[in-house]
Amino acid sequence: MAADLPIILKRNQHPISRKQIDHDCLKVLYRLNRNGFKSYLVGGSVRDLLLGGSPKDFDIATDATPNQVKRLFRNCFLVGRRFRLAHIRFAGNKLIEVATFRREVTAEELPEDPHDHLHFVQNLFGTPGEDAYRRDFTINALFYNIDDFSVIDHVGGLADLKRQRIRVIGDPMVRFVEDPVRMLRALEFAARLDFSLCNDIYSAIDTHKGLLTTAAPARVREEIMALFRYGIAAPVLRQCRELGMLPHLLAGYPGTDEGIAMLMQVDERTRRGTDIDESFSLAALYLRLFMDSCPPQGGTTIAAALQSANQILTPHCRYFSIAAGIRIRARDLLVGCFRLARGHGQRGEQKFLRHPATATALELFSLWSEVRGDLKPLLDEWRSSINNPAGHSQPPTRRKRNRRSKKNKKRTPQPG
Ligand code: ATP
Ligand code: MG
């Protein structure tokens, strides 16, 4: 990178104002600074503030060691095995993360005995410049210095923000091998910010996409959930398909056009402001595959639909260690959609309609009906029967009459 870096923008050369920074975060920045430590706002928050957005969280980096940070704040807890981080807690479950500047470890630096790695890595504190270089993309490595309110750029991130492009710090061929999750993050930030990717990212993905299977599943899971939370699952997974990453990222997910069209509907719902949880996103991800595996009009039984949903969801949930509760909710959403797609007049319909999960299944089904337009009349029927259970036009089935008479029987007064 250019030798004339870092670039330092003084307070009057950039738009970040302290008013935009969370006031507890400011308190932490100031206290570190008053005690003689470097105290920077770092990462995504600086990027978002420079782009005029409001950051979702504020991270701090300092040259104080974790223990020194702990001594300054009563509400501070040290966490993390590999890298010790200080978490400072505030009212309302707010958490400000303070990290000591650190540097990347090269493979040659590691001690020969693997047992010594952990201790070695834990103590790899670095300078602010080294801390900037160990980060993933140039736009994620900008610092805001509370001491003089300047923005510090060691890696050319300001120019890339201006040009709206995602550039890996260093050589993507090396940085993606170090951490394959960065391939996914590159696509994620490009989609979130509507930035382009530098060309060397494409060639490095092409060479190293297979390494995604070696990434910690928990981290991949976290990034995939981020795609849903930011309403960018459709464009990113479509791009993953185009770049041949899908089989290494989500082995059981075919990424068909209809599957992606479904995710576009889900993304729009998220961007309209509806929170998304993991069970809903899982059901949305696999709905197309599920519907194909048990066509609702093909005489499939509920038991077969349940089995099919399990067969699709279980490998995903096992790989990513997703809790049974989430898997079961996703399964019930899929089976709920199956029941809705079968239409009225089936066994157990009233009970199904009264079930608290049915409203969510109906929401998923309504998104699916945007993809499969022929389901719209059915969706309208279900909506009117749910809003107006007594008035729906279907004749009661024999099964329902039986249920009613059973209920009446139960209501007969008991002796005593
Ligand atoms: P968001 O708005 O999603 O929180 P962010 O940029 O803050 O975006 P985080 O995942 O919260 O992203 O990570 C915080 C910072 O840590 C990043 O800005 C980046 O500097 C650094 N970072 C995160 N993941 C990696 C990685 N895999 N490799 C190198 N640096 C990373
Ligand atoms: Mg962040």
Coordinates of C-alpha atoms and ligand atoms in Angstrom, one line a residue:
M1 CA 0.0 0.0 0.0
A2 CA 1.1 3.6 -0.6
A3 CA 3.9 4.8 1.5
D4 CA 2.3 8.2 2.2
L5 CA -0.4 6.6 4.4
P6 CA -1.9 7.2 6.9
I7 CA -4.1 9.9 5.7
I8 CA -5.5 12.0 8.5
L9 CA -8.7 14.1 8.1
K10 CA -9.1 16.9 10.6
R11 CA -12.4 17.6 12.3
N12 CA -13.4 20.1 9.6
Q13 CA -12.5 17.8 6.8
H14 CA -15.0 15.0 7.5
P15 CA -18.7 14.9 8.5
I16 CA -18.6 12.8 11.7
S17 CA -20.0 14.7 14.7
R18 CA -20.0 13.5 18.3
K19 CA -23.7 14.0 18.3
Q20 CA -24.0 10.9 16.1
I21 CA -22.0 8.7 18.5
D22 CA -23.8 6.8 21.3
H23 CA -23.3 8.7 24.5
D24 CA -22.1 5.7 26.5
C25 CA -19.6 4.9 23.8
L26 CA -18.4 8.5 24.0
K27 CA -18.0 8.2 27.8
V28 CA -15.8 5.1 27.3
L29 CA -13.7 6.8 24.5
Y30 CA -13.2 9.9 26.8
R31 CA -12.3 7.9 29.9
L32 CA -9.6 5.9 28.0
N33 CA -8.3 9.1 26.5
R34 CA -8.2 11.0 29.8
N35 CA -6.2 8.2 31.3
G36 CA -3.5 8.6 28.7
F37 CA -4.5 5.8 26.2
K38 CA -5.2 6.0 22.5
S39 CA -8.9 5.7 22.1
Y40 CA -10.5 5.2 18.7
L41 CA -13.9 4.4 17.3
V42 CA -13.2 1.6 14.7
G43 CA -14.7 -0.7 12.1
G44 CA -18.2 -0.6 10.8
S45 CA -19.3 2.4 12.9
V46 CA -16.8 4.8 11.3
R47 CA -17.7 3.5 7.8
D48 CA -21.4 4.0 8.4
L49 CA -21.0 7.4 10.0
L50 CA -18.9 8.6 7.0
L51 CA -21.6 7.3 4.7
G52 CA -24.2 9.2 6.6
G53 CA -25.9 6.2 8.1
S54 CA -26.5 5.3 11.7
P55 CA -24.3 2.4 12.9
K56 CA -25.9 -0.6 14.6
D57 CA -23.1 -0.8 17.1
F58 CA -20.0 1.1 18.2
D59 CA -16.6 -0.7 18.6
I60 CA -13.6 0.9 20.3
A61 CA -9.9 0.1 19.9
T62 CA -7.2 1.2 22.3
D63 CA -3.6 0.7 23.3
A64 CA -4.7 -0.1 26.8
T65 CA -4.4 -3.8 27.6
P66 CA -7.6 -5.6 28.5
N67 CA -6.6 -5.6 32.2
Q68 CA -5.9 -1.8 32.1
V69 CA -9.4 -1.3 30.5
K70 CA -10.9 -3.4 33.3
R71 CA -9.3 -1.3 36.0
L72 CA -10.9 1.8 34.5
F73 CA -14.4 0.6 34.3
R74 CA -16.4 -1.0 37.1
N75 CA -19.0 -2.4 34.6
C76 CA -16.3 -4.2 32.6
F77 CA -15.9 -7.9 31.9
L78 CA -13.2 -9.6 30.0
V79 CA -14.3 -12.2 27.5
G80 CA -12.8 -14.3 24.7
R81 CA -10.3 -17.1 24.8
R82 CA -8.2 -16.4 21.7
F83 CA -8.3 -12.6 21.9
R84 CA -9.2 -11.0 25.2
L85 CA -11.8 -8.3 24.7
A86 CA -13.3 -5.9 27.3
H87 CA -17.1 -5.7 27.4
I88 CA -18.4 -2.7 29.1
R89 CA -22.1 -2.9 30.1
F90 CA -24.6 -0.1 30.3
A91 CA -28.2 0.1 31.2
G92 CA -30.7 -1.5 28.9
N93 CA -28.4 -4.4 28.0
K94 CA -26.1 -2.1 26.0
L95 CA -22.7 -3.5 25.5
I96 CA -19.6 -1.5 24.3
E97 CA -16.8 -3.7 23.0
V98 CA -13.2 -2.4 23.7
A99 CA -10.4 -4.3 21.9
T100 CA -6.7 -3.7 22.3
F101 CA -4.9 -3.0 19.0
R102 CA -3.6 -6.2 17.6
R103 CA -1.8 -7.5 14.6
E104 CA -2.2 -10.4 12.3
V105 CA 0.0 -13.5 13.0
T106 CA 1.8 -15.0 10.1
A107 CA 2.1 -18.8 9.9
E108 CA 5.9 -18.5 10.3
E109 CA 5.6 -16.6 13.5
L110 CA 3.7 -19.3 15.2
P111 CA 5.6 -21.4 17.8
E112 CA 6.4 -24.9 16.6
D113 CA 4.5 -26.6 19.4
P114 CA 0.8 -26.1 18.7
H115 CA 0.2 -26.1 22.5
D116 CA 1.9 -22.8 22.7
H117 CA -0.3 -21.2 19.9
L118 CA -3.1 -20.0 22.1
H119 CA -0.9 -18.2 24.6
F120 CA 1.1 -16.7 21.7
V121 CA -1.9 -15.4 19.8
Q122 CA -3.5 -14.0 23.0
N123 CA -0.5 -11.7 23.4
L124 CA -0.2 -10.3 19.9
F125 CA -1.0 -6.7 20.6
G126 CA 0.0 -4.3 17.8
T127 CA 0.2 -0.7 16.8
P128 CA -2.9 1.1 15.4
G129 CA -1.4 0.7 11.9
E130 CA -1.0 -3.0 12.4
D131 CA -4.5 -3.2 13.7
A132 CA -5.8 -1.5 10.6
Y133 CA -3.9 -4.0 8.3
R134 CA -5.3 -7.1 10.0
R135 CA -8.9 -6.0 9.2
D136 CA -10.8 -7.4 6.2
F137 CA -11.7 -4.5 3.8
T138 CA -10.3 -1.0 3.5
I139 CA -13.6 0.6 4.3
N140 CA -13.8 -1.4 7.5
A141 CA -10.4 -0.2 8.8
L142 CA -11.0 3.5 9.4
F143 CA -10.4 5.0 12.8
Y144 CA -12.0 8.0 14.5
N145 CA -9.7 9.5 17.1
I146 CA -11.5 11.0 20.1
D147 CA -8.4 13.0 21.1
D148 CA -8.6 15.4 18.2
F149 CA -11.8 14.2 16.4
S150 CA -9.8 13.2 13.3
V151 CA -10.3 10.3 11.0
I152 CA -7.3 8.1 10.4
D153 CA -6.9 6.0 7.3
H154 CA -3.9 3.6 7.1
V155 CA -5.2 1.5 4.2
G156 CA -6.8 3.7 1.6
G157 CA -10.3 3.2 2.9
L158 CA -11.4 6.8 2.4
A159 CA -10.7 6.6 -1.4
D160 CA -12.6 3.3 -1.6
L161 CA -15.6 4.8 0.2
K162 CA -15.6 7.6 -2.3
R163 CA -15.3 5.2 -5.2
Q164 CA -17.9 2.9 -3.7
R165 CA -15.8 -0.2 -3.9
I166 CA -14.9 -3.1 -1.7
R167 CA -11.2 -3.8 -1.6
V168 CA -9.5 -6.4 0.5
I169 CA -6.6 -5.2 2.6
G170 CA -3.6 -7.0 1.1
D171 CA -3.8 -9.8 -1.4
P172 CA -7.2 -11.5 -1.5
M173 CA -5.5 -14.7 -2.6
V174 CA -3.8 -14.7 0.8
R175 CA -6.5 -13.1 3.0
F176 CA -9.2 -15.5 1.8
V177 CA -7.0 -18.5 2.6
E178 CA -6.4 -17.0 6.1
D179 CA -10.1 -16.7 6.6
P180 CA -12.5 -18.0 3.9
V181 CA -15.5 -16.2 5.6
R182 CA -14.1 -13.0 4.1
M183 CA -15.3 -14.2 0.7
L184 CA -18.9 -14.1 1.9
R185 CA -18.4 -10.9 3.8
A186 CA -17.1 -9.2 0.6
L187 CA -20.4 -10.0 -1.2
E188 CA -22.3 -9.0 1.8
F189 CA -20.8 -5.5 2.1
A190 CA -21.1 -4.9 -1.6
A191 CA -24.8 -5.8 -1.5
R192 CA -25.5 -3.8 1.7
L193 CA -23.8 -0.6 0.5
D194 CA -24.4 -1.1 -3.2
F195 CA -20.7 -1.0 -3.8
S196 CA -18.7 -2.9 -6.4
L197 CA -16.1 -5.5 -5.8
C198 CA -12.5 -5.1 -7.0
N199 CA -11.6 -7.6 -9.7
D200 CA -9.0 -9.4 -7.7
I201 CA -11.8 -10.5 -5.3
Y202 CA -13.5 -12.4 -8.1
S203 CA -10.4 -14.3 -9.1
A204 CA -9.5 -15.1 -5.5
I205 CA -13.1 -16.4 -4.9
D206 CA -12.8 -18.5 -8.0
T207 CA -9.5 -20.1 -6.7
H208 CA -10.4 -20.4 -3.1
K209 CA -14.2 -20.9 -2.8
G210 CA -13.7 -24.5 -1.9
L211 CA -12.2 -23.4 1.4
L212 CA -15.6 -22.2 2.6
T213 CA -16.2 -25.8 3.8
T214 CA -13.3 -25.4 6.2
A215 CA -14.6 -22.3 7.9
A216 CA -16.2 -22.6 11.3
P217 CA -19.9 -23.4 10.7
A218 CA -20.9 -21.0 13.5
R219 CA -19.3 -18.1 11.7
V220 CA -20.8 -19.0 8.4
R221 CA -24.2 -19.3 10.1
E222 CA -23.8 -15.9 11.7
E223 CA -23.0 -14.3 8.3
I224 CA -25.9 -16.0 6.6
M225 CA -28.2 -14.7 9.3
A226 CA -26.8 -11.3 8.7
L227 CA -27.8 -11.6 5.0
F228 CA -31.4 -12.1 6.2
R229 CA -31.3 -9.4 8.8
Y230 CA -30.0 -6.8 6.3
G231 CA -32.6 -7.9 3.6
I232 CA -29.9 -9.0 1.1
A233 CA -30.2 -12.8 1.1
A234 CA -31.5 -12.9 -2.5
P235 CA -28.8 -10.9 -4.2
V236 CA -26.0 -12.4 -2.2
L237 CA -27.0 -16.0 -2.6
R238 CA -27.7 -15.4 -6.3
Q239 CA -24.2 -14.1 -6.6
C240 CA -22.9 -17.1 -4.6
R241 CA -24.6 -19.3 -7.2
E242 CA -23.1 -17.4 -10.1
L243 CA -19.6 -17.6 -8.6
G244 CA -19.9 -21.3 -7.8
M245 CA -19.8 -20.8 -4.0
L246 CA -23.2 -22.3 -3.1
P247 CA -22.2 -26.0 -2.9
H248 CA -19.4 -25.0 -0.5
L249 CA -21.5 -22.6 1.6
L250 CA -24.9 -24.4 1.8
A251 CA -24.5 -27.9 0.5
G252 CA -28.2 -28.7 0.5
Y253 CA -29.5 -25.5 -1.0
P254 CA -30.0 -25.7 -4.8
G255 CA -30.5 -21.9 -5.3
T256 CA -33.0 -22.2 -8.2
D257 CA -34.5 -19.1 -9.8
E258 CA -37.8 -19.7 -7.9
G259 CA -35.9 -20.2 -4.6
I260 CA -34.1 -16.9 -5.1
A261 CA -37.3 -15.2 -6.1
M262 CA -38.8 -16.4 -2.8
L263 CA -35.8 -14.8 -0.9
M264 CA -36.4 -11.6 -2.7
Q265 CA -39.9 -11.5 -1.2
V266 CA -38.4 -12.3 2.2
D267 CA -35.9 -9.5 1.8
E268 CA -38.6 -7.0 0.9
R269 CA -40.5 -8.0 4.0
T270 CA -37.4 -7.4 6.1
R271 CA -36.7 -4.1 4.5
R272 CA -40.3 -3.0 5.2
G273 CA -39.3 -3.3 8.8
T274 CA -40.4 -6.8 9.9
D275 CA -37.8 -8.6 12.1
I276 CA -36.7 -11.9 10.8
D277 CA -35.8 -14.9 13.0
E278 CA -33.8 -17.9 12.0
S279 CA -36.7 -20.4 11.7
F280 CA -38.5 -18.1 9.3
S281 CA -35.3 -17.7 7.2
L282 CA -34.6 -21.4 7.2
A283 CA -38.2 -22.2 6.1
A284 CA -38.0 -19.5 3.4
L285 CA -34.6 -20.8 2.2
Y286 CA -35.9 -24.4 1.7
L287 CA -39.6 -23.8 0.9
R288 CA -39.2 -24.3 -2.9
L289 CA -37.2 -27.5 -2.4
F290 CA -39.7 -28.7 0.1
M291 CA -42.8 -28.0 -2.0
D292 CA -41.2 -29.9 -4.9
S293 CA -40.5 -32.9 -2.7
C294 CA -44.1 -33.3 -1.6
P295 CA -46.5 -31.7 -4.1
P296 CA -49.6 -30.6 -2.1
Q297 CA -52.0 -31.8 -4.8
G298 CA -50.3 -35.1 -5.2
G299 CA -52.0 -36.9 -2.3
T300 CA -49.0 -36.4 0.0
T301 CA -50.0 -37.1 3.7
I302 CA -49.1 -34.7 6.5
A303 CA -46.8 -37.5 7.9
A304 CA -45.0 -37.6 4.6
A305 CA -44.7 -33.8 4.5
L306 CA -43.3 -33.8 8.0
Q307 CA -40.7 -36.4 7.0
S308 CA -39.8 -34.5 3.9
A309 CA -39.3 -31.3 5.9
N310 CA -37.1 -33.1 8.4
Q311 CA -35.0 -34.6 5.6
I312 CA -34.4 -31.2 4.2
L313 CA -33.8 -29.3 7.4
T314 CA -31.9 -31.8 9.5
P315 CA -28.6 -31.9 7.5
H316 CA -28.5 -28.0 7.5
C317 CA -29.3 -27.8 11.2
R318 CA -26.8 -30.5 12.1
Y319 CA -24.0 -28.9 10.2
F320 CA -24.6 -25.5 11.7
S321 CA -25.5 -26.8 15.2
I322 CA -28.9 -25.1 15.1
A323 CA -31.0 -25.8 18.2
A324 CA -33.9 -28.3 17.9
G325 CA -36.4 -25.6 18.8
I326 CA -35.5 -23.5 15.7
R327 CA -35.5 -26.5 13.5
I328 CA -38.9 -27.6 14.7
R329 CA -40.4 -24.1 14.2
A330 CA -38.9 -24.1 10.6
R331 CA -40.4 -27.5 10.0
D332 CA -43.8 -26.5 11.3
L333 CA -43.7 -23.4 9.0
L334 CA -42.9 -25.7 6.0
V335 CA -45.7 -28.2 6.9
G336 CA -48.0 -25.2 7.5
C337 CA -47.4 -24.0 4.0
F338 CA -48.0 -27.5 2.7
R339 CA -51.4 -27.6 4.5
L340 CA -52.3 -24.1 3.1
A341 CA -51.3 -25.2 -0.4
R342 CA -53.5 -28.2 -0.2
G343 CA -56.6 -26.0 0.2
H344 CA -59.6 -26.2 2.4
G345 CA -61.7 -29.0 3.7
Q346 CA -58.9 -31.3 5.1
R347 CA -58.8 -33.1 8.3
G348 CA -57.9 -31.0 11.4
E349 CA -58.4 -27.7 9.6
Q350 CA -60.0 -25.8 12.5
K351 CA -57.3 -26.9 14.9
F352 CA -54.7 -25.9 12.4
L353 CA -56.3 -22.5 11.9
R354 CA -56.4 -21.8 15.7
H355 CA -52.8 -22.8 16.1
P356 CA -50.6 -19.7 17.1
A357 CA -47.9 -20.7 14.4
T358 CA -50.4 -20.6 11.6
A359 CA -50.4 -16.8 11.2
T360 CA -46.6 -17.0 10.5
A361 CA -47.1 -19.9 8.1
L362 CA -49.7 -17.8 6.3
E363 CA -47.2 -15.0 6.0
L364 CA -44.6 -17.3 4.5
F365 CA -47.3 -18.7 2.2
S366 CA -48.3 -15.2 1.1
L367 CA -44.7 -14.5 0.1
W368 CA -44.6 -17.8 -1.8
S369 CA -47.8 -16.9 -3.6
E370 CA -46.0 -13.8 -4.9
V371 CA -43.6 -16.3 -6.6
R372 CA -46.3 -18.7 -7.6
G373 CA -49.1 -16.4 -8.7
D374 CA -51.6 -19.3 -9.2
L375 CA -51.8 -19.7 -5.4
K376 CA -53.2 -16.2 -4.9
P377 CA -56.9 -17.1 -5.0
L378 CA -56.2 -19.8 -2.4
L379 CA -54.4 -17.3 -0.2
D380 CA -57.4 -14.9 -0.3
E381 CA -59.7 -17.8 0.7
W382 CA -57.5 -18.6 3.7
R383 CA -57.3 -15.0 4.7
S384 CA -61.0 -14.6 4.7
S385 CA -61.6 -17.8 6.6
I386 CA -59.0 -16.9 9.2
N387 CA -60.4 -13.3 9.6
N388 CA -64.0 -14.6 9.6
P389 CA -64.0 -18.2 10.7
A390 CA -67.8 -18.5 10.9
G391 CA -68.5 -17.0 7.6
H392 CA -66.2 -19.0 5.4
S393 CA -68.0 -20.5 2.5
Q394 CA -66.8 -24.1 2.7
P395 CA -69.3 -26.6 4.0
P396 CA -68.3 -28.1 7.3
T397 CA -66.8 -31.5 6.8
R398 CA -68.0 -34.6 8.6
R399 CA -64.8 -34.6 10.6
K400 CA -65.7 -31.2 12.0
R401 CA -69.2 -32.3 13.0
N402 CA -67.6 -35.3 14.8
R403 CA -65.3 -33.0 16.7
R404 CA -68.1 -30.8 17.8
S405 CA -70.1 -33.7 19.1
K406 CA -67.0 -34.9 21.0
K407 CA -66.6 -31.5 22.6
N408 CA -70.3 -31.4 23.6
K409 CA -69.8 -34.8 25.2
K410 CA -66.9 -33.4 27.3
R411 CA -69.1 -30.5 28.4
T412 CA -71.7 -32.7 30.0
P413 CA -71.7 -31.9 33.8
Q414 CA -69.6 -34.4 35.8
P415 CA -71.1 -35.8 39.0
G416 CA -69.9 -34.1 42.2
Ligands
ATP1 P1 -21.8 -4.4 10.8 O1 -22.4 -3.1 10.5 O2 -22.4 -5.6 10.2 O3 -21.5 -4.6 12.3 P2 -18.9 -4.3 10.8 O4 -18.0 -3.7 9.8 O5 -18.9 -3.6 12.1 O6 -20.3 -4.3 10.1 P3 -18.4 -6.7 12.2 O7 -18.6 -8.1 11.7 O8 -19.2 -6.2 13.3 O9 -18.5 -5.8 10.9 O10 -16.8 -6.6 12.5 C1 -16.3 -5.4 13.1 C2 -14.9 -5.1 12.4 O11 -14.0 -6.2 12.6 C3 -15.0 -5.0 10.9 O12 -15.3 -3.7 10.5 C4 -13.6 -5.4 10.4 O13 -12.7 -4.3 10.6 C5 -13.2 -6.4 11.5 N1 -13.5 -7.8 11.0 C6 -14.6 -8.5 11.1 N2 -14.5 -9.7 10.6 C7 -13.3 -9.8 10.1 C8 -12.6 -10.8 9.4 N3 -13.2 -12.0 9.1 N4 -11.3 -10.6 9.0 C9 -10.7 -9.4 9.3 N5 -11.3 -8.4 10.0 C10 -12.6 -8.6 10.3
MG2 MG -20.1 -4.3 13.8

